[in-house]
N, CA, C and O atoms as a Maestro MAE file, in Angstrom:
{
 s_m_m2io_version
 :::
 2.0.0
}

f_m_ct {
 s_m_title
 :::
 protein
 m_atom[332] {
  # First column is atom index #
  i_m_mmod_type
  r_m_x_coord
  r_m_y_coord
  r_m_z_coord
  i_m_residue_number
  s_m_chain_name
  s_m_pdb_residue_name
  s_m_pdb_atom_name
  i_m_atomic_number
  :::
  1 25 -4.701 29.877 -22.713 1 A "UNK " " N  " 7
  2 3 -5.538 29.026 -23.749 1 A "UNK " " CA " 6
  3 2 -5.141 27.691 -24.076 1 A "UNK " " C  " 6
  4 15 -5.380 27.078 -23.035 1 A "UNK " " O  " 8
  5 25 -4.668 26.863 -24.916 2 A "UNK " " N  " 7
  6 3 -5.116 25.675 -24.820 2 A "UNK " " CA " 6
  7 2 -3.787 25.128 -24.028 2 A "UNK " " C  " 6
  8 15 -3.769 23.937 -23.720 2 A "UNK " " O  " 8
  9 25 -2.573 26.044 -23.661 3 A "UNK " " N  " 7
  10 3 -1.743 25.475 -22.542 3 A "UNK " " CA " 6
  11 2 -2.223 25.272 -21.133 3 A "UNK " " C  " 6
  12 15 -2.118 24.314 -20.366 3 A "UNK " " O  " 8
  13 25 -2.816 26.534 -21.011 4 A "UNK " " N  " 7
  14 3 -3.857 26.090 -19.487 4 A "UNK " " CA " 6
  15 2 -4.614 24.833 -19.634 4 A "UNK " " C  " 6
  16 15 -4.538 23.981 -18.749 4 A "UNK " " O  " 8
  17 25 -5.347 24.651 -20.698 5 A "UNK " " N  " 7
  18 3 -6.479 23.453 -20.592 5 A "UNK " " CA " 6
  19 2 -5.280 22.257 -20.680 5 A "UNK " " C  " 6
  20 15 -5.624 21.208 -20.137 5 A "UNK " " O  " 8
  21 25 -3.840 22.254 -21.319 6 A "UNK " " N  " 7
  22 3 -3.655 21.125 -21.395 6 A "UNK " " CA " 6
  23 2 -2.788 20.681 -19.498 6 A "UNK " " C  " 6
  24 15 -2.535 19.587 -18.994 6 A "UNK " " O  " 8
  25 25 -2.670 21.498 -19.195 7 A "UNK " " N  " 7
  26 3 -1.653 21.524 -18.014 7 A "UNK " " CA " 6
  27 2 -3.148 21.268 -16.936 7 A "UNK " " C  " 6
  28 15 -2.915 20.578 -15.943 7 A "UNK " " O  " 8
  29 25 -4.132 21.613 -17.041 8 A "UNK " " N  " 7
  30 3 -5.300 21.276 -16.044 8 A "UNK " " CA " 6
  31 2 -5.514 19.982 -16.266 8 A "UNK " " C  " 6
  32 15 -5.691 19.272 -15.276 8 A "UNK " " O  " 8
  33 25 -5.540 19.499 -17.331 9 A "UNK " " N  " 7
  34 3 -6.016 17.736 -18.158 9 A "UNK " " CA " 6
  35 2 -4.729 17.263 -17.245 9 A "UNK " " C  " 6
  36 15 -5.120 16.543 -16.326 9 A "UNK " " O  " 8
  37 25 -3.502 17.437 -17.240 10 A "UNK " " N  " 7
  38 3 -2.392 16.918 -16.641 10 A "UNK " " CA " 6
  39 2 -2.671 16.355 -15.571 10 A "UNK " " C  " 6
  40 15 -2.823 15.170 -15.276 10 A "UNK " " O  " 8
  41 25 -2.752 17.647 -14.787 11 A "UNK " " N  " 7
  42 3 -2.880 17.833 -13.288 11 A "UNK " " CA " 6
  43 2 -4.097 16.864 -12.880 11 A "UNK " " C  " 6
  44 15 -3.929 16.104 -11.926 11 A "UNK " " O  " 8
  45 25 -5.739 16.875 -13.817 12 A "UNK " " N  " 7
  46 3 -6.427 16.092 -13.282 12 A "UNK " " CA " 6
  47 2 -6.029 14.514 -13.511 12 A "UNK " " C  " 6
  48 15 -6.240 13.633 -12.677 12 A "UNK " " O  " 8
  49 25 -5.339 14.295 -14.956 13 A "UNK " " N  " 7
  50 3 -4.851 12.936 -14.982 13 A "UNK " " CA " 6
  51 2 -3.985 12.471 -13.692 13 A "UNK " " C  " 6
  52 15 -4.497 11.681 -12.898 13 A "UNK " " O  " 8
  53 25 -2.796 12.916 -13.505 14 A "UNK " " N  " 7
  54 3 -2.268 12.608 -12.524 14 A "UNK " " CA " 6
  55 2 -3.039 12.459 -11.156 14 A "UNK " " C  " 6
  56 15 -2.695 11.671 -10.275 14 A "UNK " " O  " 8
  57 25 -4.117 13.304 -11.082 15 A "UNK " " N  " 7
  58 3 -4.692 13.171 -9.854 15 A "UNK " " CA " 6
  59 2 -5.529 11.840 -9.495 15 A "UNK " " C  " 6
  60 15 -5.616 11.195 -8.449 15 A "UNK " " O  " 8
  61 25 -6.092 11.684 -10.726 16 A "UNK " " N  " 7
  62 3 -7.251 10.089 -11.000 16 A "UNK " " CA " 6
  63 2 -5.712 9.377 -10.436 16 A "UNK " " C  " 6
  64 15 -5.759 9.066 -9.246 16 A "UNK " " O  " 8
  65 25 -4.473 9.107 -11.086 17 A "UNK " " N  " 7
  66 3 -3.755 7.676 -11.067 17 A "UNK " " CA " 6
  67 2 -3.383 7.871 -9.937 17 A "UNK " " C  " 6
  68 15 -3.033 6.876 -9.301 17 A "UNK " " O  " 8
  69 25 -3.319 9.285 -9.241 18 A "UNK " " N  " 7
  70 3 -3.056 9.203 -7.636 18 A "UNK " " CA " 6
  71 2 -3.874 8.146 -7.109 18 A "UNK " " C  " 6
  72 15 -3.450 7.043 -6.764 18 A "UNK " " O  " 8
  73 25 -5.036 8.526 -7.064 19 A "UNK " " N  " 7
  74 3 -6.166 7.864 -6.621 19 A "UNK " " CA " 6
  75 2 -6.396 6.455 -6.677 19 A "UNK " " C  " 6
  76 15 -6.746 5.737 -5.740 19 A "UNK " " O  " 8
  77 25 -6.152 6.101 -7.944 20 A "UNK " " N  " 7
  78 3 -6.011 4.616 -8.378 20 A "UNK " " CA " 6
  79 2 -4.978 3.511 -7.506 20 A "UNK " " C  " 6
  80 15 -5.061 2.327 -7.182 20 A "UNK " " O  " 8
  81 25 -3.948 4.636 -7.327 21 A "UNK " " N  " 7
  82 3 -2.610 3.863 -6.975 21 A "UNK " " CA " 6
  83 2 -3.122 4.032 -5.110 21 A "UNK " " C  " 6
  84 15 -2.586 3.461 -4.160 21 A "UNK " " O  " 8
  85 25 -4.012 4.762 -5.083 22 A "UNK " " N  " 7
  86 3 -4.269 4.799 -3.752 22 A "UNK " " CA " 6
  87 2 -5.131 3.564 -3.333 22 A "UNK " " C  " 6
  88 15 -4.677 2.633 -2.668 22 A "UNK " " O  " 8
  89 25 -6.570 3.654 -3.839 23 A "UNK " " N  " 7
  90 3 -7.044 2.619 -4.042 23 A "UNK " " CA " 6
  91 2 -6.856 1.190 -4.000 23 A "UNK " " C  " 6
  92 15 -7.512 0.351 -3.383 23 A "UNK " " O  " 8
  93 25 -5.672 1.021 -4.891 24 A "UNK " " N  " 7
  94 3 -5.095 -0.376 -5.128 24 A "UNK " " CA " 6
  95 2 -4.178 -1.004 -3.687 24 A "UNK " " C  " 6
  96 15 -4.162 -2.093 -3.114 24 A "UNK " " O  " 8
  97 25 -3.466 0.298 -3.481 25 A "UNK " " N  " 7
  98 3 -2.888 -0.299 -2.026 25 A "UNK " " CA " 6
  99 2 -3.820 -0.310 -0.910 25 A "UNK " " C  " 6
  100 15 -3.651 -1.246 -0.129 25 A "UNK " " O  " 8
  101 25 -4.991 0.698 -0.578 26 A "UNK " " N  " 7
  102 3 -5.706 0.136 0.198 26 A "UNK " " CA " 6
  103 2 -6.401 -1.319 0.122 26 A "UNK " " C  " 6
  104 15 -6.342 -1.977 1.160 26 A "UNK " " O  " 8
  105 25 -6.862 -1.729 -0.664 27 A "UNK " " N  " 7
  106 3 -7.576 -2.986 -1.572 27 A "UNK " " CA " 6
  107 2 -6.199 -3.885 -0.975 27 A "UNK " " C  " 6
  108 15 -6.605 -4.737 -0.185 27 A "UNK " " O  " 8
  109 25 -4.789 -3.922 -1.127 28 A "UNK " " N  " 7
  110 3 -3.676 -4.614 -0.731 28 A "UNK " " CA " 6
  111 2 -3.686 -4.672 0.591 28 A "UNK " " C  " 6
  112 15 -3.032 -5.537 1.173 28 A "UNK " " O  " 8
  113 25 -4.379 -3.821 1.207 29 A "UNK " " N  " 7
  114 3 -3.894 -3.772 3.014 29 A "UNK " " CA " 6
  115 2 -5.241 -4.336 3.627 29 A "UNK " " C  " 6
  116 15 -5.381 -4.559 4.829 29 A "UNK " " O  " 8
  117 25 -6.109 -4.519 2.770 30 A "UNK " " N  " 7
  118 3 -7.650 -4.778 3.258 30 A "UNK " " CA " 6
  119 2 -7.332 -6.610 3.261 30 A "UNK " " C  " 6
  120 15 -6.864 -7.266 2.330 30 A "UNK " " O  " 8
  121 25 -7.765 -7.104 4.623 31 A "UNK " " N  " 7
  122 3 -7.426 -8.650 4.417 31 A "UNK " " CA " 6
  123 2 -8.378 -9.067 3.605 31 A "UNK " " C  " 6
  124 15 -7.874 -9.990 2.965 31 A "UNK " " O  " 8
  125 25 -9.571 -8.896 3.236 32 A "UNK " " N  " 7
  126 3 -10.452 -9.480 2.109 32 A "UNK " " CA " 6
  127 2 -9.975 -9.406 1.129 32 A "UNK " " C  " 6
  128 15 -10.490 -10.179 0.322 32 A "UNK " " O  " 8
  129 25 -9.019 -8.704 0.659 33 A "UNK " " N  " 7
  130 3 -8.616 -8.590 -0.736 33 A "UNK " " CA " 6
  131 2 -6.717 -8.076 -0.516 33 A "UNK " " C  " 6
  132 15 -5.912 -7.280 -1.000 33 A "UNK " " O  " 8
  133 25 -6.773 -8.967 0.353 34 A "UNK " " N  " 7
  134 3 -5.485 -8.602 0.421 34 A "UNK " " CA " 6
  135 2 -4.204 -9.344 -0.752 34 A "UNK " " C  " 6
  136 15 -4.160 -10.556 -0.960 34 A "UNK " " O  " 8
  137 25 -3.450 -8.550 -1.269 35 A "UNK " " N  " 7
  138 3 -2.334 -8.826 -2.249 35 A "UNK " " CA " 6
  139 2 -1.094 -8.899 -1.412 35 A "UNK " " C  " 6
  140 15 -0.624 -7.823 -1.040 35 A "UNK " " O  " 8
  141 25 -0.441 -10.111 -1.029 36 A "UNK " " N  " 7
  142 3 0.598 -10.333 -0.340 36 A "UNK " " CA " 6
  143 2 1.913 -9.661 -1.341 36 A "UNK " " C  " 6
  144 15 2.772 -9.020 -0.736 36 A "UNK " " O  " 8
  145 25 2.047 -9.816 -2.839 37 A "UNK " " N  " 7
  146 3 3.198 -9.264 -3.481 37 A "UNK " " CA " 6
  147 2 3.345 -7.877 -3.462 37 A "UNK " " C  " 6
  148 15 4.501 -7.501 -3.271 37 A "UNK " " O  " 8
  149 25 2.193 -6.696 -3.659 38 A "UNK " " N  " 7
  150 3 1.854 -5.641 -3.430 38 A "UNK " " CA " 6
  151 2 2.529 -4.946 -2.092 38 A "UNK " " C  " 6
  152 15 3.323 -4.011 -1.992 38 A "UNK " " O  " 8
  153 25 1.808 -5.888 -0.981 39 A "UNK " " N  " 7
  154 3 2.404 -5.381 0.486 39 A "UNK " " CA " 6
  155 2 3.868 -5.625 0.494 39 A "UNK " " C  " 6
  156 15 4.619 -4.860 1.100 39 A "UNK " " O  " 8
  157 25 4.280 -6.608 -0.122 40 A "UNK " " N  " 7
  158 3 5.544 -7.161 0.610 40 A "UNK " " CA " 6
  159 2 6.415 -5.924 -0.555 40 A "UNK " " C  " 6
  160 15 7.473 -5.494 -0.096 40 A "UNK " " O  " 8
  161 25 6.104 -5.515 -1.626 41 A "UNK " " N  " 7
  162 3 6.649 -4.397 -2.272 41 A "UNK " " CA " 6
  163 2 6.909 -3.368 -1.814 41 A "UNK " " C  " 6
  164 15 8.003 -2.804 -1.825 41 A "UNK " " O  " 8
  165 25 5.571 -2.891 -1.201 42 A "UNK " " N  " 7
  166 3 5.505 -1.578 -0.429 42 A "UNK " " CA " 6
  167 2 6.410 -1.521 0.629 42 A "UNK " " C  " 6
  168 15 7.067 -0.509 0.870 42 A "UNK " " O  " 8
  169 25 6.501 -2.840 1.455 43 A "UNK " " N  " 7
  170 3 7.407 -2.768 2.718 43 A "UNK " " CA " 6
  171 2 8.917 -2.798 2.415 43 A "UNK " " C  " 6
  172 15 9.786 -2.446 3.212 43 A "UNK " " O  " 8
  173 25 9.147 -3.307 1.044 44 A "UNK " " N  " 7
  174 3 11.099 -3.671 0.493 44 A "UNK " " CA " 6
  175 2 10.924 -2.030 0.251 44 A "UNK " " C  " 6
  176 15 11.783 -1.334 0.793 44 A "UNK " " O  " 8
  177 25 9.965 -1.403 -0.457 45 A "UNK " " N  " 7
  178 3 10.276 0.251 -0.715 45 A "UNK " " CA " 6
  179 2 10.264 1.371 -0.048 45 A "UNK " " C  " 6
  180 15 10.768 2.477 -0.242 45 A "UNK " " O  " 8
  181 25 9.271 0.679 1.191 46 A "UNK " " N  " 7
  182 3 9.452 1.799 2.403 46 A "UNK " " CA " 6
  183 2 11.086 2.041 2.939 46 A "UNK " " C  " 6
  184 15 11.819 1.138 3.343 46 A "UNK " " O  " 8
  185 25 11.411 3.335 2.845 47 A "UNK " " N  " 7
  186 3 12.376 3.793 3.835 47 A "UNK " " CA " 6
  187 2 12.494 3.253 5.389 47 A "UNK " " C  " 6
  188 15 12.455 4.128 6.255 47 A "UNK " " O  " 8
  189 25 12.616 2.064 5.756 48 A "UNK " " N  " 7
  190 3 12.691 1.832 6.940 48 A "UNK " " CA " 6
  191 2 13.937 0.640 7.147 48 A "UNK " " C  " 6
  192 15 14.325 0.144 6.089 48 A "UNK " " O  " 8
  193 25 14.513 0.202 8.259 49 A "UNK " " N  " 7
  194 3 15.739 -0.829 8.314 49 A "UNK " " CA " 6
  195 2 15.404 -1.765 7.882 49 A "UNK " " C  " 6
  196 15 14.223 -2.009 7.632 49 A "UNK " " O  " 8
  197 25 16.485 -2.642 7.653 50 A "UNK " " N  " 7
  198 3 15.898 -3.828 7.298 50 A "UNK " " CA " 6
  199 2 15.138 -5.069 8.274 50 A "UNK " " C  " 6
  200 15 14.303 -5.929 7.993 50 A "UNK " " O  " 8
  201 25 15.707 -4.788 9.285 51 A "UNK " " N  " 7
  202 3 15.326 -5.798 10.345 51 A "UNK " " CA " 6
  203 2 13.676 -5.237 10.551 51 A "UNK " " C  " 6
  204 15 12.881 -6.170 10.435 51 A "UNK " " O  " 8
  205 25 13.147 -4.142 10.781 52 A "UNK " " N  " 7
  206 3 11.834 -4.165 10.317 52 A "UNK " " CA " 6
  207 2 11.257 -4.577 9.115 52 A "UNK " " C  " 6
  208 15 10.104 -5.006 9.092 52 A "UNK " " O  " 8
  209 25 11.781 -4.511 8.358 53 A "UNK " " N  " 7
  210 3 10.911 -5.024 7.274 53 A "UNK " " CA " 6
  211 2 11.081 -6.701 7.335 53 A "UNK " " C  " 6
  212 15 10.138 -7.291 6.806 53 A "UNK " " O  " 8
  213 25 12.064 -7.497 7.859 54 A "UNK " " N  " 7
  214 3 11.820 -8.745 7.747 54 A "UNK " " CA " 6
  215 2 10.468 -9.367 9.087 54 A "UNK " " C  " 6
  216 15 9.738 -10.356 9.035 54 A "UNK " " O  " 8
  217 25 10.592 -8.342 10.116 55 A "UNK " " N  " 7
  218 3 9.864 -8.721 11.145 55 A "UNK " " CA " 6
  219 2 8.469 -8.548 10.676 55 A "UNK " " C  " 6
  220 15 7.658 -9.438 10.932 55 A "UNK " " O  " 8
  221 25 7.993 -7.164 9.810 56 A "UNK " " N  " 7
  222 3 6.301 -7.328 9.282 56 A "UNK " " CA " 6
  223 2 6.239 -8.177 8.254 56 A "UNK " " C  " 6
  224 15 5.192 -8.823 8.218 56 A "UNK " " O  " 8
  225 25 7.393 -8.496 6.989 57 A "UNK " " N  " 7
  226 3 6.946 -9.647 6.623 57 A "UNK " " CA " 6
  227 2 7.055 -11.048 7.109 57 A "UNK " " C  " 6
  228 15 6.797 -11.905 6.263 57 A "UNK " " O  " 8
  229 25 7.437 -11.523 8.493 58 A "UNK " " N  " 7
  230 3 7.405 -12.619 8.939 58 A "UNK " " CA " 6
  231 2 6.218 -12.897 9.476 58 A "UNK " " C  " 6
  232 15 5.674 -13.994 9.351 58 A "UNK " " O  " 8
  233 25 5.437 -11.327 10.500 59 A "UNK " " N  " 7
  234 3 4.433 -11.282 10.885 59 A "UNK " " CA " 6
  235 2 3.107 -11.793 10.222 59 A "UNK " " C  " 6
  236 15 2.223 -12.537 10.649 59 A "UNK " " O  " 8
  237 25 3.373 -10.742 8.314 60 A "UNK " " N  " 7
  238 3 2.556 -11.231 7.750 60 A "UNK " " CA " 6
  239 2 2.671 -12.980 7.033 60 A "UNK " " C  " 6
  240 15 1.708 -13.414 6.402 60 A "UNK " " O  " 8
  241 25 3.458 -13.515 7.157 61 A "UNK " " N  " 7
  242 3 3.558 -14.547 6.542 61 A "UNK " " CA " 6
  243 2 2.966 -15.628 8.063 61 A "UNK " " C  " 6
  244 15 2.518 -16.773 8.117 61 A "UNK " " O  " 8
  245 25 3.203 -14.740 8.965 62 A "UNK " " N  " 7
  246 3 2.453 -16.201 10.465 62 A "UNK " " CA " 6
  247 2 1.112 -15.802 10.560 62 A "UNK " " C  " 6
  248 15 0.545 -16.300 11.533 62 A "UNK " " O  " 8
  249 25 0.332 -14.970 9.776 63 A "UNK " " N  " 7
  250 3 -0.521 -14.706 9.828 63 A "UNK " " CA " 6
  251 2 -1.523 -14.806 8.594 63 A "UNK " " C  " 6
  252 15 -2.654 -14.321 8.582 63 A "UNK " " O  " 8
  253 25 -0.970 -15.458 7.643 64 A "UNK " " N  " 7
  254 3 -1.697 -15.291 6.358 64 A "UNK " " CA " 6
  255 2 -3.041 -16.321 6.330 64 A "UNK " " C  " 6
  256 15 -3.772 -16.359 5.341 64 A "UNK " " O  " 8
  257 25 -3.276 -17.139 7.510 65 A "UNK " " N  " 7
  258 3 -3.851 -18.006 7.433 65 A "UNK " " CA " 6
  259 2 -5.132 -17.866 8.111 65 A "UNK " " C  " 6
  260 15 -6.147 -18.544 7.952 65 A "UNK " " O  " 8
  261 25 -4.911 -16.797 8.961 66 A "UNK " " N  " 7
  262 3 -5.556 -16.146 9.897 66 A "UNK " " CA " 6
  263 2 -6.482 -15.336 9.883 66 A "UNK " " C  " 6
  264 15 -6.096 -14.643 10.825 66 A "UNK " " O  " 8
  265 25 -8.032 -14.552 9.338 67 A "UNK " " N  " 7
  266 3 -8.215 -12.991 8.959 67 A "UNK " " CA " 6
  267 2 -7.681 -11.939 9.997 67 A "UNK " " C  " 6
  268 15 -7.067 -10.900 9.756 67 A "UNK " " O  " 8
  269 25 -8.146 -12.573 11.475 68 A "UNK " " N  " 7
  270 3 -7.949 -11.581 12.485 68 A "UNK " " CA " 6
  271 2 -6.336 -11.272 12.827 68 A "UNK " " C  " 6
  272 15 -5.848 -10.159 13.023 68 A "UNK " " O  " 8
  273 25 -5.705 -12.451 12.844 69 A "UNK " " N  " 7
  274 3 -4.334 -11.960 12.879 69 A "UNK " " CA " 6
  275 2 -3.594 -11.346 11.509 69 A "UNK " " C  " 6
  276 15 -2.494 -10.800 11.589 69 A "UNK " " O  " 8
  277 25 -4.215 -11.474 10.413 70 A "UNK " " N  " 7
  278 3 -3.973 -10.760 9.101 70 A "UNK " " CA " 6
  279 2 -4.229 -9.486 9.496 70 A "UNK " " C  " 6
  280 15 -3.234 -8.788 9.696 70 A "UNK " " O  " 8
  281 25 -5.607 -8.855 9.710 71 A "UNK " " N  " 7
  282 3 -5.583 -7.801 9.852 71 A "UNK " " CA " 6
  283 2 -4.871 -7.090 10.663 71 A "UNK " " C  " 6
  284 15 -4.681 -5.915 10.349 71 A "UNK " " O  " 8
  285 25 -4.407 -7.503 11.664 72 A "UNK " " N  " 7
  286 3 -3.489 -6.602 12.778 72 A "UNK " " CA " 6
  287 2 -2.251 -6.628 12.196 72 A "UNK " " C  " 6
  288 15 -1.589 -5.596 12.306 72 A "UNK " " O  " 8
  289 25 -1.663 -7.767 11.464 73 A "UNK " " N  " 7
  290 3 -0.671 -7.621 10.840 73 A "UNK " " CA " 6
  291 2 -0.393 -6.456 9.705 73 A "UNK " " C  " 6
  292 15 0.620 -5.774 9.551 73 A "UNK " " O  " 8
  293 25 -1.373 -6.457 9.117 74 A "UNK " " N  " 7
  294 3 -1.493 -5.450 8.131 74 A "UNK " " CA " 6
  295 2 -1.549 -4.060 8.709 74 A "UNK " " C  " 6
  296 15 -1.146 -3.106 8.044 74 A "UNK " " O  " 8
  297 25 -1.999 -3.922 9.832 75 A "UNK " " N  " 7
  298 3 -2.473 -2.654 10.567 75 A "UNK " " CA " 6
  299 2 -0.948 -2.415 10.992 75 A "UNK " " C  " 6
  300 15 -0.467 -1.291 10.852 75 A "UNK " " O  " 8
  301 25 -0.186 -3.466 11.510 76 A "UNK " " N  " 7
  302 3 1.265 -3.242 12.090 76 A "UNK " " CA " 6
  303 2 1.802 -2.550 10.834 76 A "UNK " " C  " 6
  304 15 2.349 -1.459 10.997 76 A "UNK " " O  " 8
  305 25 1.710 -3.054 9.606 77 A "UNK " " N  " 7
  306 3 2.706 -2.843 8.357 77 A "UNK " " CA " 6
  307 2 2.171 -1.279 8.307 77 A "UNK " " C  " 6
  308 15 3.050 -0.433 8.471 77 A "UNK " " O  " 8
  309 25 0.949 -0.850 8.119 78 A "UNK " " N  " 7
  310 3 0.594 0.450 7.715 78 A "UNK " " CA " 6
  311 2 1.302 1.250 8.564 78 A "UNK " " C  " 6
  312 15 2.017 2.204 8.259 78 A "UNK " " O  " 8
  313 25 1.029 0.745 9.806 79 A "UNK " " N  " 7
  314 3 1.848 1.979 10.982 79 A "UNK " " CA " 6
  315 2 3.346 2.446 10.667 79 A "UNK " " C  " 6
  316 15 3.931 3.509 10.458 79 A "UNK " " O  " 8
  317 25 3.636 1.159 10.741 80 A "UNK " " N  " 7
  318 3 5.403 1.272 9.741 80 A "UNK " " CA " 6
  319 2 5.467 2.087 8.828 80 A "UNK " " C  " 6
  320 15 6.126 3.106 9.034 80 A "UNK " " O  " 8
  321 25 4.950 1.939 7.814 81 A "UNK " " N  " 7
  322 3 5.225 2.589 6.829 81 A "UNK " " CA " 6
  323 2 4.167 4.197 6.620 81 A "UNK " " C  " 6
  324 15 4.001 4.987 5.690 81 A "UNK " " O  " 8
  325 25 3.743 4.107 7.761 82 A "UNK " " N  " 7
  326 3 3.361 5.555 7.632 82 A "UNK " " CA " 6
  327 2 1.808 5.787 6.978 82 A "UNK " " C  " 6
  328 15 1.371 6.929 6.832 82 A "UNK " " O  " 8
  329 25 1.208 4.872 6.690 83 A "UNK " " N  " 7
  330 3 0.064 4.890 5.854 83 A "UNK " " CA " 6
  331 2 -1.134 4.806 6.650 83 A "UNK " " C  " 6
  332 15 -2.238 4.807 6.107 83 A "UNK " " O  " 8
  :::
 }
 m_bond[331] {
  # First column is bond index #
  i_m_from
  i_m_to
  i_m_order
  :::
  1 1 2 1
  2 2 3 1
  3 3 4 2
  4 3 5 1
  5 5 6 1
  6 6 7 1
  7 7 8 2
  8 7 9 1
  9 9 10 1
  10 10 11 1
  11 11 12 2
  12 11 13 1
  13 13 14 1
  14 14 15 1
  15 15 16 2
  16 15 17 1
  17 17 18 1
  18 18 19 1
  19 19 20 2
  20 19 21 1
  21 21 22 1
  22 22 23 1
  23 23 24 2
  24 23 25 1
  25 25 26 1
  26 26 27 1
  27 27 28 2
  28 27 29 1
  29 29 30 1
  30 30 31 1
  31 31 32 2
  32 31 33 1
  33 33 34 1
  34 34 35 1
  35 35 36 2
  36 35 37 1
  37 37 38 1
  38 38 39 1
  39 39 40 2
  40 39 41 1
  41 41 42 1
  42 42 43 1
  43 43 44 2
  44 43 45 1
  45 45 46 1
  46 46 47 1
  47 47 48 2
  48 47 49 1
  49 49 50 1
  50 50 51 1
  51 51 52 2
  52 51 53 1
  53 53 54 1
  54 54 55 1
  55 55 56 2
  56 55 57 1
  57 57 58 1
  58 58 59 1
  59 59 60 2
  60 59 61 1
  61 61 62 1
  62 62 63 1
  63 63 64 2
  64 63 65 1
  65 65 66 1
  66 66 67 1
  67 67 68 2
  68 67 69 1
  69 69 70 1
  70 70 71 1
  71 71 72 2
  72 71 73 1
  73 73 74 1
  74 74 75 1
  75 75 76 2
  76 75 77 1
  77 77 78 1
  78 78 79 1
  79 79 80 2
  80 79 81 1
  81 81 82 1
  82 82 83 1
  83 83 84 2
  84 83 85 1
  85 85 86 1
  86 86 87 1
  87 87 88 2
  88 87 89 1
  89 89 90 1
  90 90 91 1
  91 91 92 2
  92 91 93 1
  93 93 94 1
  94 94 95 1
  95 95 96 2
  96 95 97 1
  97 97 98 1
  98 98 99 1
  99 99 100 2
  100 99 101 1
  101 101 102 1
  102 102 103 1
  103 103 104 2
  104 103 105 1
  105 105 106 1
  106 106 107 1
  107 107 108 2
  108 107 109 1
  109 109 110 1
  110 110 111 1
  111 111 112 2
  112 111 113 1
  113 113 114 1
  114 114 115 1
  115 115 116 2
  116 115 117 1
  117 117 118 1
  118 118 119 1
  119 119 120 2
  120 119 121 1
  121 121 122 1
  122 122 123 1
  123 123 124 2
  124 123 125 1
  125 125 126 1
  126 126 127 1
  127 127 128 2
  128 127 129 1
  129 129 130 1
  130 130 131 1
  131 131 132 2
  132 131 133 1
  133 133 134 1
  134 134 135 1
  135 135 136 2
  136 135 137 1
  137 137 138 1
  138 138 139 1
  139 139 140 2
  140 139 141 1
  141 141 142 1
  142 142 143 1
  143 143 144 2
  144 143 145 1
  145 145 146 1
  146 146 147 1
  147 147 148 2
  148 147 149 1
  149 149 150 1
  150 150 151 1
  151 151 152 2
  152 151 153 1
  153 153 154 1
  154 154 155 1
  155 155 156 2
  156 155 157 1
  157 157 158 1
  158 158 159 1
  159 159 160 2
  160 159 161 1
  161 161 162 1
  162 162 163 1
  163 163 164 2
  164 163 165 1
  165 165 166 1
  166 166 167 1
  167 167 168 2
  168 167 169 1
  169 169 170 1
  170 170 171 1
  171 171 172 2
  172 171 173 1
  173 173 174 1
  174 174 175 1
  175 175 176 2
  176 175 177 1
  177 177 178 1
  178 178 179 1
  179 179 180 2
  180 179 181 1
  181 181 182 1
  182 182 183 1
  183 183 184 2
  184 183 185 1
  185 185 186 1
  186 186 187 1
  187 187 188 2
  188 187 189 1
  189 189 190 1
  190 190 191 1
  191 191 192 2
  192 191 193 1
  193 193 194 1
  194 194 195 1
  195 195 196 2
  196 195 197 1
  197 197 198 1
  198 198 199 1
  199 199 200 2
  200 199 201 1
  201 201 202 1
  202 202 203 1
  203 203 204 2
  204 203 205 1
  205 205 206 1
  206 206 207 1
  207 207 208 2
  208 207 209 1
  209 209 210 1
  210 210 211 1
  211 211 212 2
  212 211 213 1
  213 213 214 1
  214 214 215 1
  215 215 216 2
  216 215 217 1
  217 217 218 1
  218 218 219 1
  219 219 220 2
  220 219 221 1
  221 221 222 1
  222 222 223 1
  223 223 224 2
  224 223 225 1
  225 225 226 1
  226 226 227 1
  227 227 228 2
  228 227 229 1
  229 229 230 1
  230 230 231 1
  231 231 232 2
  232 231 233 1
  233 233 234 1
  234 234 235 1
  235 235 236 2
  236 235 237 1
  237 237 238 1
  238 238 239 1
  239 239 240 2
  240 239 241 1
  241 241 242 1
  242 242 243 1
  243 243 244 2
  244 243 245 1
  245 245 246 1
  246 246 247 1
  247 247 248 2
  248 247 249 1
  249 249 250 1
  250 250 251 1
  251 251 252 2
  252 251 253 1
  253 253 254 1
  254 254 255 1
  255 255 256 2
  256 255 257 1
  257 257 258 1
  258 258 259 1
  259 259 260 2
  260 259 261 1
  261 261 262 1
  262 262 263 1
  263 263 264 2
  264 263 265 1
  265 265 266 1
  266 266 267 1
  267 267 268 2
  268 267 269 1
  269 269 270 1
  270 270 271 1
  271 271 272 2
  272 271 273 1
  273 273 274 1
  274 274 275 1
  275 275 276 2
  276 275 277 1
  277 277 278 1
  278 278 279 1
  279 279 280 2
  280 279 281 1
  281 281 282 1
  282 282 283 1
  283 283 284 2
  284 283 285 1
  285 285 286 1
  286 286 287 1
  287 287 288 2
  288 287 289 1
  289 289 290 1
  290 290 291 1
  291 291 292 2
  292 291 293 1
  293 293 294 1
  294 294 295 1
  295 295 296 2
  296 295 297 1
  297 297 298 1
  298 298 299 1
  299 299 300 2
  300 299 301 1
  301 301 302 1
  302 302 303 1
  303 303 304 2
  304 303 305 1
  305 305 306 1
  306 306 307 1
  307 307 308 2
  308 307 309 1
  309 309 310 1
  310 310 311 1
  311 311 312 2
  312 311 313 1
  313 313 314 1
  314 314 315 1
  315 315 316 2
  316 315 317 1
  317 317 318 1
  318 318 319 1
  319 319 320 2
  320 319 321 1
  321 321 322 1
  322 322 323 1
  323 323 324 2
  324 323 325 1
  325 325 326 1
  326 326 327 1
  327 327 328 2
  328 327 329 1
  329 329 330 1
  330 330 331 1
  331 331 332 2
  :::
 }
}
């Protein structure tokens, strides 16, 4: 009855929220809509060693003024984070 309806609504809402988060992360990692704060937060939250985190952040910082370099750096970050 109504409990099943509520559960289905919660599952749908959770799925929509997960999609929104994924879309936001995709946008953050797109050179055209790059969001340094979100990408840095994703790096900080990742289960990778501190040296790798520092290397990724340095690559992003060095690439921020070049769209081609930024795309390469973002691809490197995505690979390191398993995205």
